[in-house]
Coordinates of C-alpha atoms in Angstrom, one line a residue:
Chain A
M1 CA -29.3 -38.0 87.6
R2 CA -30.2 -40.0 84.5
I3 CA -33.1 -42.2 85.2
G4 CA -35.3 -43.2 82.3
K5 CA -34.9 -41.0 79.3
R6 CA -31.4 -40.0 78.2
K7 CA -30.7 -36.3 78.1
I8 CA -31.2 -35.0 74.5
D9 CA -28.1 -33.7 72.9
T10 CA -29.0 -30.3 71.6
F11 CA -25.7 -29.5 69.9
P12 CA -26.6 -31.0 66.4
Y13 CA -30.0 -29.3 66.4
L14 CA -28.5 -25.9 67.3
M15 CA -26.0 -26.4 64.4
C16 CA -28.9 -27.0 62.0
L17 CA -31.1 -24.3 63.4
P18 CA -29.9 -21.2 61.4
A19 CA -30.3 -23.1 58.1
I20 CA -33.7 -24.3 59.0
I21 CA -34.9 -20.8 60.1
L22 CA -33.5 -19.0 57.0
F23 CA -34.8 -21.7 54.7
T24 CA -38.2 -21.8 56.2
I25 CA -38.7 -18.0 56.1
F26 CA -37.4 -17.3 52.6
I27 CA -38.1 -20.5 50.7
I28 CA -40.9 -22.5 52.3
L29 CA -42.9 -19.6 53.6
P30 CA -42.9 -17.8 50.3
F31 CA -43.9 -21.0 48.5
F32 CA -47.0 -21.5 50.7
D33 CA -47.7 -17.7 50.7
G34 CA -47.7 -17.9 46.9
L35 CA -50.0 -20.9 47.0
Y36 CA -52.3 -19.1 49.5
M37 CA -52.4 -15.8 47.6
S38 CA -53.2 -17.6 44.4
F39 CA -56.7 -17.8 45.7
F40 CA -57.0 -14.0 46.2
K41 CA -57.5 -11.1 44.0
W42 CA -54.8 -8.7 45.0
D43 CA -53.1 -5.7 43.3
G44 CA -50.2 -5.5 45.8
F45 CA -51.6 -2.6 47.8
S46 CA -55.2 -2.8 48.8
E47 CA -57.0 -5.5 50.9
P48 CA -56.8 -9.0 49.2
E49 CA -60.2 -10.5 48.3
F50 CA -60.8 -14.2 48.3
I51 CA -61.9 -15.4 44.9
G52 CA -61.4 -19.2 45.1
L53 CA -60.0 -20.8 42.0
R54 CA -60.8 -17.8 39.7
N55 CA -57.1 -17.0 39.2
Y56 CA -56.5 -20.5 38.0
S57 CA -59.4 -20.5 35.7
N58 CA -58.4 -17.1 34.4
S59 CA -54.9 -18.4 33.8
I60 CA -56.0 -21.5 32.1
H61 CA -58.3 -19.5 29.8
D62 CA -55.6 -17.0 29.1
S63 CA -54.3 -17.8 25.6
L64 CA -51.2 -15.6 26.2
F65 CA -50.3 -17.7 29.2
W66 CA -50.4 -20.8 27.2
L67 CA -48.5 -19.2 24.4
S68 CA -45.8 -18.3 27.0
M69 CA -45.9 -21.9 28.3
K70 CA -45.5 -23.2 24.8
H71 CA -42.5 -20.9 24.3
T72 CA -41.1 -22.1 27.6
F73 CA -41.4 -25.7 26.5
I74 CA -39.8 -25.1 23.1
Y75 CA -37.0 -23.1 24.8
A76 CA -36.4 -25.6 27.5
I77 CA -36.3 -28.6 25.2
L78 CA -34.1 -27.0 22.6
V79 CA -31.7 -25.6 25.1
T80 CA -31.4 -28.9 26.9
V81 CA -30.8 -31.0 23.8
I82 CA -28.3 -28.6 22.2
K83 CA -26.4 -27.8 25.4
N84 CA -26.0 -31.5 26.3
V85 CA -25.1 -32.8 22.8
L86 CA -22.5 -30.1 22.2
A87 CA -21.1 -30.2 25.7
F88 CA -20.8 -34.0 25.5
L89 CA -19.0 -33.7 22.2
L90 CA -16.6 -31.1 23.4
A91 CA -15.9 -33.0 26.6
Y92 CA -15.4 -36.2 24.5
I93 CA -12.7 -34.3 22.5
L94 CA -11.1 -32.5 25.4
V95 CA -10.7 -35.7 27.4
R96 CA -8.0 -37.0 25.0
K97 CA -4.6 -35.4 24.4
V98 CA -5.2 -32.3 22.3
P99 CA -3.0 -29.2 22.0
F100 CA -3.9 -26.2 24.2
Q101 CA -6.3 -28.3 26.2
T102 CA -6.4 -25.9 29.2
L103 CA -6.7 -22.8 27.1
F104 CA -9.7 -24.3 25.2
R105 CA -11.3 -25.3 28.4
T106 CA -10.8 -22.0 30.1
G107 CA -12.1 -20.1 27.0
I108 CA -15.2 -22.1 26.4
Y109 CA -16.0 -21.9 30.1
L110 CA -15.6 -18.1 30.1
P111 CA -19.3 -17.2 29.3
V112 CA -20.4 -19.1 32.4
T113 CA -18.9 -16.4 34.6
L114 CA -20.8 -13.5 32.9
S115 CA -24.2 -12.3 34.0
Y116 CA -27.2 -12.7 31.9
V117 CA -27.7 -9.0 31.8
V118 CA -24.2 -8.4 30.3
I119 CA -24.7 -11.3 28.0
G120 CA -28.1 -10.2 26.9
V121 CA -27.0 -6.6 26.1
L122 CA -23.9 -7.9 24.3
W123 CA -25.7 -10.4 22.2
S124 CA -28.4 -7.9 21.2
W125 CA -25.5 -6.1 19.6
V126 CA -24.1 -9.3 18.1
Y127 CA -27.5 -9.8 16.5
N128 CA -27.8 -6.1 15.4
P129 CA -29.2 -6.1 11.8
T130 CA -26.7 -3.6 10.3
F131 CA -23.6 -3.5 12.5
G132 CA -23.8 -6.8 14.4
L133 CA -21.1 -9.4 14.2
I134 CA -23.3 -12.1 12.7
N135 CA -24.7 -10.0 9.8
S136 CA -21.3 -8.4 9.1
F137 CA -19.7 -11.9 9.1
L138 CA -22.4 -13.1 6.6
T139 CA -21.7 -10.0 4.4
M140 CA -17.9 -10.8 4.6
I141 CA -18.3 -14.3 3.4
G142 CA -20.8 -13.2 0.7
K143 CA -23.9 -14.8 2.1
E144 CA -26.1 -11.7 2.3
E145 CA -29.2 -13.8 1.6
W146 CA -28.8 -15.5 5.0
I147 CA -29.1 -12.2 6.8
L148 CA -32.2 -12.2 9.0
G149 CA -33.7 -10.0 11.6
W150 CA -32.4 -12.2 14.4
L151 CA -34.3 -10.5 17.2
S152 CA -36.9 -8.5 15.2
D153 CA -38.4 -11.4 13.2
P154 CA -41.1 -13.1 15.4
D155 CA -40.4 -16.5 13.7
I156 CA -36.8 -16.4 14.7
A157 CA -36.4 -14.4 17.8
L158 CA -37.0 -17.2 20.3
Y159 CA -34.4 -19.4 18.6
S160 CA -31.9 -16.5 18.7
V161 CA -32.4 -16.3 22.4
V162 CA -31.9 -20.1 22.7
V163 CA -28.5 -19.8 21.0
V164 CA -27.4 -17.2 23.6
D165 CA -28.5 -19.4 26.5
V166 CA -26.6 -22.4 25.0
W167 CA -23.6 -20.1 24.5
K168 CA -23.6 -19.1 28.2
W169 CA -23.9 -22.6 29.7
L170 CA -22.0 -24.8 27.2
G171 CA -18.7 -24.6 29.1
Y172 CA -20.5 -25.5 32.4
H173 CA -21.9 -28.7 31.1
M174 CA -18.8 -29.5 29.2
V175 CA -16.8 -29.4 32.4
L176 CA -19.3 -31.6 34.2
Y177 CA -19.1 -34.2 31.4
L178 CA -15.3 -33.9 31.3
A179 CA -15.1 -34.6 35.0
G180 CA -17.4 -37.6 34.5
M181 CA -15.3 -39.0 31.6
Q182 CA -12.0 -38.5 33.5
A183 CA -13.4 -40.6 36.3
I184 CA -14.0 -43.6 34.1
S185 CA -11.3 -46.2 34.7
K186 CA -8.8 -46.6 31.8
D187 CA -9.0 -50.4 32.2
Y188 CA -12.4 -50.5 30.5
Y189 CA -11.0 -48.9 27.4
E190 CA -7.8 -51.0 27.4
A191 CA -9.9 -54.2 27.7
A192 CA -12.2 -53.0 24.9
S193 CA -9.2 -52.2 22.6
I194 CA -7.8 -55.7 23.1
D195 CA -11.2 -57.1 22.2
G196 CA -11.0 -55.0 19.0
A197 CA -13.8 -52.5 19.8
N198 CA -13.3 -49.3 17.8
G199 CA -13.8 -45.7 19.1
F200 CA -17.5 -45.6 18.3
K201 CA -18.2 -48.9 19.9
Q202 CA -16.3 -47.8 23.0
L203 CA -18.4 -44.6 23.1
I204 CA -21.7 -46.5 23.0
H205 CA -20.7 -49.4 25.3
I206 CA -18.4 -47.8 27.8
T207 CA -18.5 -44.0 27.9
I208 CA -22.2 -43.4 27.7
P209 CA -23.3 -46.1 30.1
Q210 CA -20.6 -45.1 32.6
L211 CA -21.8 -41.5 32.4
N212 CA -25.4 -42.4 33.1
S213 CA -25.9 -40.4 36.2
T214 CA -23.8 -37.5 34.9
I215 CA -26.1 -37.3 31.9
V216 CA -29.2 -37.4 34.0
V217 CA -28.0 -34.6 36.3
N218 CA -26.9 -32.5 33.3
V219 CA -30.2 -32.9 31.6
L220 CA -32.3 -32.2 34.7
M221 CA -30.2 -29.1 35.5
S222 CA -30.6 -27.7 32.0
L223 CA -34.3 -28.5 32.1
T224 CA -35.1 -26.8 35.4
G225 CA -32.8 -23.9 34.5
A226 CA -34.5 -23.3 31.2
F227 CA -37.9 -23.6 32.7
A228 CA -37.5 -21.4 35.7
S229 CA -34.6 -19.1 35.2
N230 CA -35.0 -17.7 31.7
Y231 CA -36.4 -14.4 32.9
D232 CA -33.2 -12.4 32.8
I233 CA -32.1 -13.1 29.3
V234 CA -35.5 -12.8 27.7
N235 CA -36.3 -9.6 29.6
V236 CA -33.0 -8.0 28.6
M237 CA -32.9 -9.1 25.0
T238 CA -36.4 -8.8 23.8
G239 CA -38.7 -8.1 26.7
G240 CA -41.0 -10.8 25.4
G241 CA -41.4 -9.2 22.0
P242 CA -41.7 -8.9 19.0
A243 CA -45.4 -9.5 19.1
N244 CA -45.1 -11.8 22.2
S245 CA -43.0 -14.2 20.1
T246 CA -40.4 -14.6 22.9
E247 CA -42.8 -14.3 25.9
V248 CA -41.9 -17.1 28.3
S249 CA -43.9 -18.0 31.4
L250 CA -41.6 -16.0 33.8
T251 CA -41.7 -12.8 31.8
Y252 CA -45.4 -13.1 31.6
I253 CA -45.8 -13.8 35.3
V254 CA -43.6 -10.8 36.3
S255 CA -45.6 -8.6 33.8
N256 CA -48.9 -9.7 35.4
A257 CA -47.6 -9.0 38.9
F258 CA -46.0 -5.6 38.4
R259 CA -47.3 -4.1 35.2
Y260 CA -50.9 -5.3 35.4
S261 CA -50.8 -5.4 39.3
N262 CA -52.5 -8.8 39.3
M263 CA -50.5 -10.5 42.0
G264 CA -53.1 -13.3 42.5
K265 CA -53.0 -14.4 38.9
A266 CA -49.2 -14.1 38.9
N267 CA -49.1 -16.5 41.9
A268 CA -51.5 -18.9 40.3
M269 CA -49.4 -19.0 37.1
S270 CA -46.3 -19.5 39.3
M271 CA -47.9 -22.5 40.8
I272 CA -48.9 -24.0 37.5
L273 CA -45.3 -23.5 36.3
F274 CA -44.1 -25.2 39.5
A275 CA -46.3 -28.2 38.8
F276 CA -44.5 -28.6 35.5
V277 CA -41.0 -28.2 37.0
F278 CA -41.8 -30.3 40.0
V279 CA -41.3 -33.6 38.2
F280 CA -37.7 -32.8 37.1
G281 CA -36.9 -31.4 40.5
F282 CA -38.2 -34.5 42.2
I283 CA -36.1 -36.8 40.1
Q284 CA -33.0 -34.6 40.8
L285 CA -33.8 -34.7 44.5
R286 CA -34.0 -38.4 44.5
I287 CA -30.7 -38.8 42.7
M288 CA -29.0 -36.3 45.0
S289 CA -30.3 -37.8 48.2
R290 CA -29.4 -41.4 47.2
E291 CA -27.6 -43.4 49.8
D292 CA -23.8 -42.9 49.5
G293 CA -22.8 -45.5 52.0
Y294 CA -22.6 -43.0 54.8
D295 CA -25.5 -42.8 57.2
V296 CA -27.8 -39.9 56.7
Chain B
M1 CA -3.8 -44.7 5.1
T2 CA -1.6 -45.7 8.0
F3 CA -2.8 -45.8 11.6
K4 CA -0.5 -42.9 12.4
T5 CA -1.7 -40.5 9.7
R6 CA -5.3 -41.3 10.5
R7 CA -4.6 -40.4 14.1
T8 CA -3.0 -37.1 13.1
L9 CA -6.0 -36.3 10.9
W10 CA -8.4 -37.0 13.7
K11 CA -6.3 -34.8 16.0
C12 CA -6.4 -32.0 13.6
L13 CA -10.2 -32.3 13.2
W14 CA -10.7 -32.4 17.0
T15 CA -8.5 -29.3 17.5
F16 CA -10.3 -27.5 14.7
I17 CA -13.7 -28.1 16.3
L18 CA -12.4 -26.9 19.7
L19 CA -10.8 -23.9 18.1
I20 CA -14.2 -22.9 16.5
F21 CA -16.0 -23.2 19.8
F22 CA -13.2 -21.4 21.6
V23 CA -13.5 -18.4 19.2
I24 CA -17.3 -18.3 19.5
S25 CA -17.0 -18.4 23.3
V26 CA -14.3 -15.8 23.7
Y27 CA -14.6 -13.4 20.8
P28 CA -17.8 -11.7 21.8
V29 CA -16.2 -10.8 25.1
V30 CA -13.0 -9.6 23.5
W31 CA -15.1 -7.6 21.1
M32 CA -16.9 -6.0 24.0
F33 CA -13.5 -4.7 25.3
F34 CA -12.5 -3.6 21.8
G35 CA -15.8 -1.7 21.3
S36 CA -15.5 0.1 24.7
L37 CA -12.2 1.7 23.5
K38 CA -13.6 3.1 20.2
D39 CA -15.4 6.3 19.5
T40 CA -18.9 6.2 18.0
N41 CA -17.6 6.7 14.5
E42 CA -15.1 3.9 14.6
F43 CA -17.6 1.6 16.4
Y44 CA -19.7 1.5 13.3
T45 CA -17.0 1.4 10.7
N46 CA -14.3 -0.8 12.3
I47 CA -16.6 -3.6 13.6
W48 CA -14.2 -6.5 14.1
G49 CA -10.8 -5.2 15.0
F50 CA -9.0 -3.4 17.8
S51 CA -9.4 0.4 17.9
T52 CA -6.9 2.4 15.9
N53 CA -7.1 5.2 18.4
P54 CA -8.1 3.6 21.7
S55 CA -9.4 6.0 24.4
W56 CA -10.6 5.4 27.9
S57 CA -13.1 8.3 27.8
N58 CA -16.0 6.0 27.4
Y59 CA -15.2 4.4 30.7
A60 CA -15.2 7.8 32.4
K61 CA -18.6 8.6 30.8
A62 CA -20.1 5.3 31.8
W63 CA -18.7 5.5 35.3
N64 CA -20.2 9.0 35.9
N65 CA -23.5 8.7 34.0
A66 CA -24.6 5.4 35.6
A67 CA -23.0 6.1 39.0
L68 CA -21.2 2.8 38.5
G69 CA -19.0 3.4 41.5
E70 CA -22.0 3.3 43.8
K71 CA -23.4 0.2 42.2
L72 CA -20.1 -1.5 42.4
I73 CA -20.0 -0.9 46.1
N74 CA -23.6 -2.1 46.4
N75 CA -22.7 -5.3 44.5
I76 CA -19.8 -5.9 46.8
I77 CA -21.9 -5.3 49.9
V78 CA -24.6 -7.7 48.8
T79 CA -22.2 -10.4 47.6
V80 CA -19.9 -10.3 50.6
G81 CA -22.8 -9.9 53.0
S82 CA -24.5 -13.0 51.6
L83 CA -21.4 -15.0 51.7
L84 CA -20.8 -14.0 55.3
V85 CA -24.3 -15.3 56.2
L86 CA -24.4 -18.4 54.0
I87 CA -21.0 -19.9 54.6
P88 CA -21.4 -20.4 58.4
V89 CA -25.1 -21.3 58.1
N90 CA -24.5 -24.0 55.4
S91 CA -21.3 -25.2 57.1
F92 CA -22.9 -25.7 60.5
A93 CA -25.9 -27.6 59.2
S94 CA -24.0 -29.8 56.8
Y95 CA -21.5 -30.7 59.4
A96 CA -24.2 -31.8 61.8
I97 CA -25.9 -33.8 59.0
A98 CA -22.7 -35.4 57.8
R99 CA -21.0 -36.3 61.0
L100 CA -23.3 -36.2 64.1
K101 CA -25.8 -38.7 65.2
F102 CA -29.2 -37.4 66.2
K103 CA -32.9 -38.1 65.8
G104 CA -34.7 -36.6 62.8
K105 CA -31.4 -36.0 60.9
R106 CA -32.7 -37.6 57.7
W107 CA -35.8 -35.5 57.9
I108 CA -33.9 -32.2 58.4
Y109 CA -31.6 -33.1 55.4
M110 CA -34.6 -33.9 53.2
Y111 CA -36.4 -30.8 54.2
L112 CA -33.4 -28.5 53.3
L113 CA -32.9 -30.4 50.0
L114 CA -36.5 -29.5 49.1
G115 CA -35.0 -26.2 47.9
I116 CA -33.6 -28.0 44.9
M117 CA -37.2 -28.8 43.8
I118 CA -38.4 -25.2 44.2
P119 CA -36.8 -23.1 41.5
T120 CA -36.2 -19.4 42.3
G121 CA -38.2 -18.3 39.3
V122 CA -41.4 -19.7 40.9
L123 CA -40.6 -18.0 44.2
G124 CA -40.0 -14.5 42.8
I125 CA -43.5 -13.0 43.3
P126 CA -44.3 -14.6 46.7
T127 CA -40.8 -13.7 48.0
F128 CA -41.6 -10.2 47.2
T129 CA -44.8 -10.4 49.3
V130 CA -43.1 -12.1 52.3
A131 CA -40.3 -9.5 52.2
L132 CA -42.9 -6.8 51.9
N133 CA -44.6 -7.9 55.1
M134 CA -41.2 -8.1 56.9
G135 CA -40.2 -4.6 55.6
L136 CA -37.2 -6.2 53.8
N137 CA -38.0 -5.0 50.3
N138 CA -35.8 -2.4 48.8
S139 CA -32.9 -3.1 51.2
H140 CA -29.6 -4.8 50.9
L141 CA -30.3 -6.9 54.0
G142 CA -33.4 -8.3 52.4
L143 CA -31.5 -9.4 49.3
I144 CA -28.7 -10.8 51.4
L145 CA -31.1 -13.0 53.4
V146 CA -33.0 -14.1 50.3
Y147 CA -29.7 -15.0 48.5
A148 CA -28.4 -16.9 51.6
A149 CA -31.6 -18.8 51.9
Q150 CA -31.6 -19.7 48.2
S151 CA -28.1 -21.1 48.6
I152 CA -29.0 -23.5 51.4
A153 CA -30.2 -26.6 49.5
M154 CA -27.2 -26.8 47.1
G155 CA -24.8 -25.5 49.7
V156 CA -25.7 -28.1 52.4
F157 CA -25.6 -30.8 49.7
I158 CA -22.1 -29.7 48.5
M159 CA -20.6 -29.1 52.0
R160 CA -21.9 -32.4 53.3
S161 CA -20.2 -34.3 50.5
F162 CA -16.9 -32.7 51.7
F163 CA -17.5 -33.5 55.4
V164 CA -18.3 -37.2 54.9
T165 CA -15.0 -37.8 53.3
L166 CA -13.0 -36.8 56.4
P167 CA -11.7 -39.6 58.7
K168 CA -14.1 -40.9 61.3
A169 CA -12.0 -40.5 64.4
L170 CA -11.5 -36.8 63.9
E171 CA -14.0 -35.4 66.5
E172 CA -12.7 -37.8 69.2
A173 CA -9.1 -36.6 68.7
A174 CA -10.3 -33.0 68.8
I175 CA -12.3 -33.4 72.0
V176 CA -9.3 -35.1 73.7
D177 CA -7.3 -31.9 73.0
G178 CA -9.7 -30.1 75.3
C179 CA -11.8 -28.2 72.8
T180 CA -15.5 -27.7 73.1
R181 CA -17.4 -29.4 70.3
F182 CA -18.1 -26.1 68.6
G183 CA -14.5 -25.0 69.1
S184 CA -13.2 -28.2 67.7
F185 CA -15.5 -27.9 64.7
V186 CA -14.3 -24.4 63.9
K187 CA -10.6 -24.9 64.6
I188 CA -10.0 -28.4 63.4
I189 CA -12.7 -29.8 61.2
L190 CA -13.8 -26.7 59.2
P191 CA -10.3 -26.0 58.0
L192 CA -10.0 -29.6 56.7
A193 CA -13.1 -28.9 54.6
K194 CA -11.6 -25.8 53.1
A195 CA -12.1 -27.0 49.6
G196 CA -15.8 -27.2 50.3
V197 CA -15.8 -23.6 51.6
V198 CA -13.9 -22.4 48.6
T199 CA -16.4 -24.2 46.3
Q200 CA -19.2 -22.4 48.0
V201 CA -17.6 -19.0 47.9
I202 CA -17.0 -19.3 44.1
F203 CA -20.3 -21.0 43.3
N204 CA -22.5 -18.6 45.3
G205 CA -20.3 -15.6 44.9
L206 CA -20.6 -15.8 41.2
T207 CA -24.4 -16.4 41.2
I208 CA -25.0 -13.5 43.6
W209 CA -22.7 -11.1 41.8
N210 CA -24.6 -11.7 38.6
E211 CA -28.1 -12.0 40.0
Y212 CA -30.8 -10.0 38.4
F213 CA -34.2 -11.6 38.8
M214 CA -34.7 -11.1 42.6
A215 CA -32.8 -7.8 42.7
N216 CA -35.1 -6.5 40.0
I217 CA -38.2 -7.5 41.9
M218 CA -37.0 -6.4 45.4
I219 CA -34.9 -3.2 44.8
T220 CA -36.7 -0.1 43.7
S221 CA -34.4 2.8 44.9
Q222 CA -31.8 3.8 42.4
H223 CA -29.0 4.3 45.0
L224 CA -29.5 0.7 46.2
Q225 CA -29.3 -1.0 42.8
T226 CA -26.8 -3.7 42.2
L227 CA -24.6 -3.7 39.1
P228 CA -26.8 -6.0 36.9
L229 CA -29.8 -3.7 37.6
A230 CA -27.8 -0.6 36.8
I231 CA -26.5 -2.1 33.5
A232 CA -30.1 -3.1 32.5
N233 CA -31.4 0.4 33.3
F234 CA -28.4 2.0 31.6
T235 CA -29.1 0.0 28.5
G236 CA -32.7 1.3 28.4
Q237 CA -31.5 4.9 28.6
H238 CA -28.5 4.8 26.3
T239 CA -29.6 2.7 23.3
T240 CA -27.7 4.9 21.0
D241 CA -24.3 5.5 22.6
Y242 CA -22.9 2.0 22.2
P243 CA -19.3 2.5 23.0
V244 CA -20.3 4.0 26.4
L245 CA -22.6 1.1 27.0
F246 CA -19.8 -1.4 26.1
A247 CA -17.6 0.4 28.6
A248 CA -20.3 -0.1 31.3
L249 CA -20.5 -3.7 30.4
S250 CA -16.7 -4.0 30.6
I251 CA -16.7 -2.4 34.0
A252 CA -19.3 -4.9 35.3
T253 CA -17.5 -7.8 33.8
L254 CA -13.8 -7.0 34.4
P255 CA -13.6 -7.9 38.1
V256 CA -15.1 -11.4 37.5
I257 CA -13.0 -12.1 34.5
V258 CA -9.8 -11.1 36.3
I259 CA -10.6 -13.3 39.2
Y260 CA -11.6 -16.1 36.8
V261 CA -8.4 -15.9 34.8
I262 CA -6.2 -15.8 37.9
C263 CA -7.8 -18.9 39.6
Q264 CA -9.6 -20.6 36.7
K265 CA -8.7 -24.0 38.0
S266 CA -10.5 -23.7 41.3
F267 CA -13.2 -21.8 39.5
I268 CA -14.0 -24.6 37.1
E269 CA -13.5 -27.4 39.6
G270 CA -15.5 -25.5 42.3
V271 CA -18.5 -25.1 40.1
A272 CA -18.3 -28.7 38.9
A273 CA -17.7 -30.2 42.3
G274 CA -21.3 -30.3 43.6
A275 CA -23.0 -31.6 40.5
V276 CA -20.6 -34.4 39.7
K277 CA -21.1 -36.1 43.0
G278 CA -24.9 -36.4 42.2

């Protein structure tokens, strides 16, 4: 009998249920647990003690935390700009007919498949002062005066790590830009050529505007990536040193949690980091959930 | 200068730039393999080239000293296990969101997409706490569930974009054939979204195979370590014996590179697929 309310169709909900449960337990719950525990003093073993906002005020007055945040910002901005400019350039070249196109694409993409740990160890050796590739190359071309302590000089170490991050992800962003460029209709360029627009004009007036959303997605992905997943590479290559010159927020947070057994402060700092990343994540979410003509 | 020579000149310049980036991208990896075949002496004297007297003994040493066989199996367990969880979970949810009509659908979709806003780095410490309370730390199951959960936001987003492109009358045709709705989904609709499944296998498989941050936080027993953990530890212990270290790196990297070279097309397109639609 179906009087009044229609029977609710449970099938769609059952299909969504496993994802909702997993996601709630391992993403949403930890997030709120982190927020909650950021108000406690806790070493990871004994009974947590409520201390209000003290973890936050401790973090805010911790000069090392701000130093690590500053490094995170420098790192993120450099990585984002260099990655995107180079990837765009390479895609711009690859999209036309060049010899060995597939070989170049496959090769430049290769580092994307490697783990940060392998890359970190490998590049520590590339940077090795006496036997590393870079310094031995500089000796070979007779530029000994350019030889630097790539990872041992506190003024340079952070930039050396930035180079490795760019190296790893360049191919990834290149492929995204390439896919975007290949999707632009040839008609635009033909029309522009007939109107006498040269290559540079076509780049400014067709390619870049047409790639608008691709550029935004690439920039956001590199920003969030550089802000919140630089732990691996820094930990493997420098461990935050020398003299804290490569300490980024994540390495500092993990040190606080496990080396100094200060879980509460680590959580508070995670939340502060989240507040910074939130903005980029929010824009990315808005773009991704944009209407695509199919009802959501 | 004629138009044609100018074009040839440009082409040379473009190719040259690509060549430089190609060498910078590939050579360090090639160099790693070269180094793994040298003895300690040659490693320091013949820096750039292939070994004059290649030997596989470093591989045997690395394999035995770091118990890499065990770690390799751990890595396979965790990666395959995670994929076995996340592929059905993400496919079910994204199918419902893409193709079924029900109340609250938009809210469920937005809720799952929130994961894109919360980067894993921020979740490291609290995930440790939650897993601790559930007794899931220091276990492969714990890692598998965490990895699967972390894949949901992107996974549902990517899979949904594949499901929405399928023709609208598909479900009706499938029901007429006498399947249950779940049966018709598994037998008829999911195979049509095979490209989406492949994308997820590649995208998540690669991420999980290489994952270090969460594994480093959650796994403490040596015999449960995944490959990236083992490599990082091994580096700490063998800072002097570089050829052996390079052999260990090569062992960890080789499976991925072989798969990548064999199916580089679907590899590259798979990873690009999700982001481009954004």
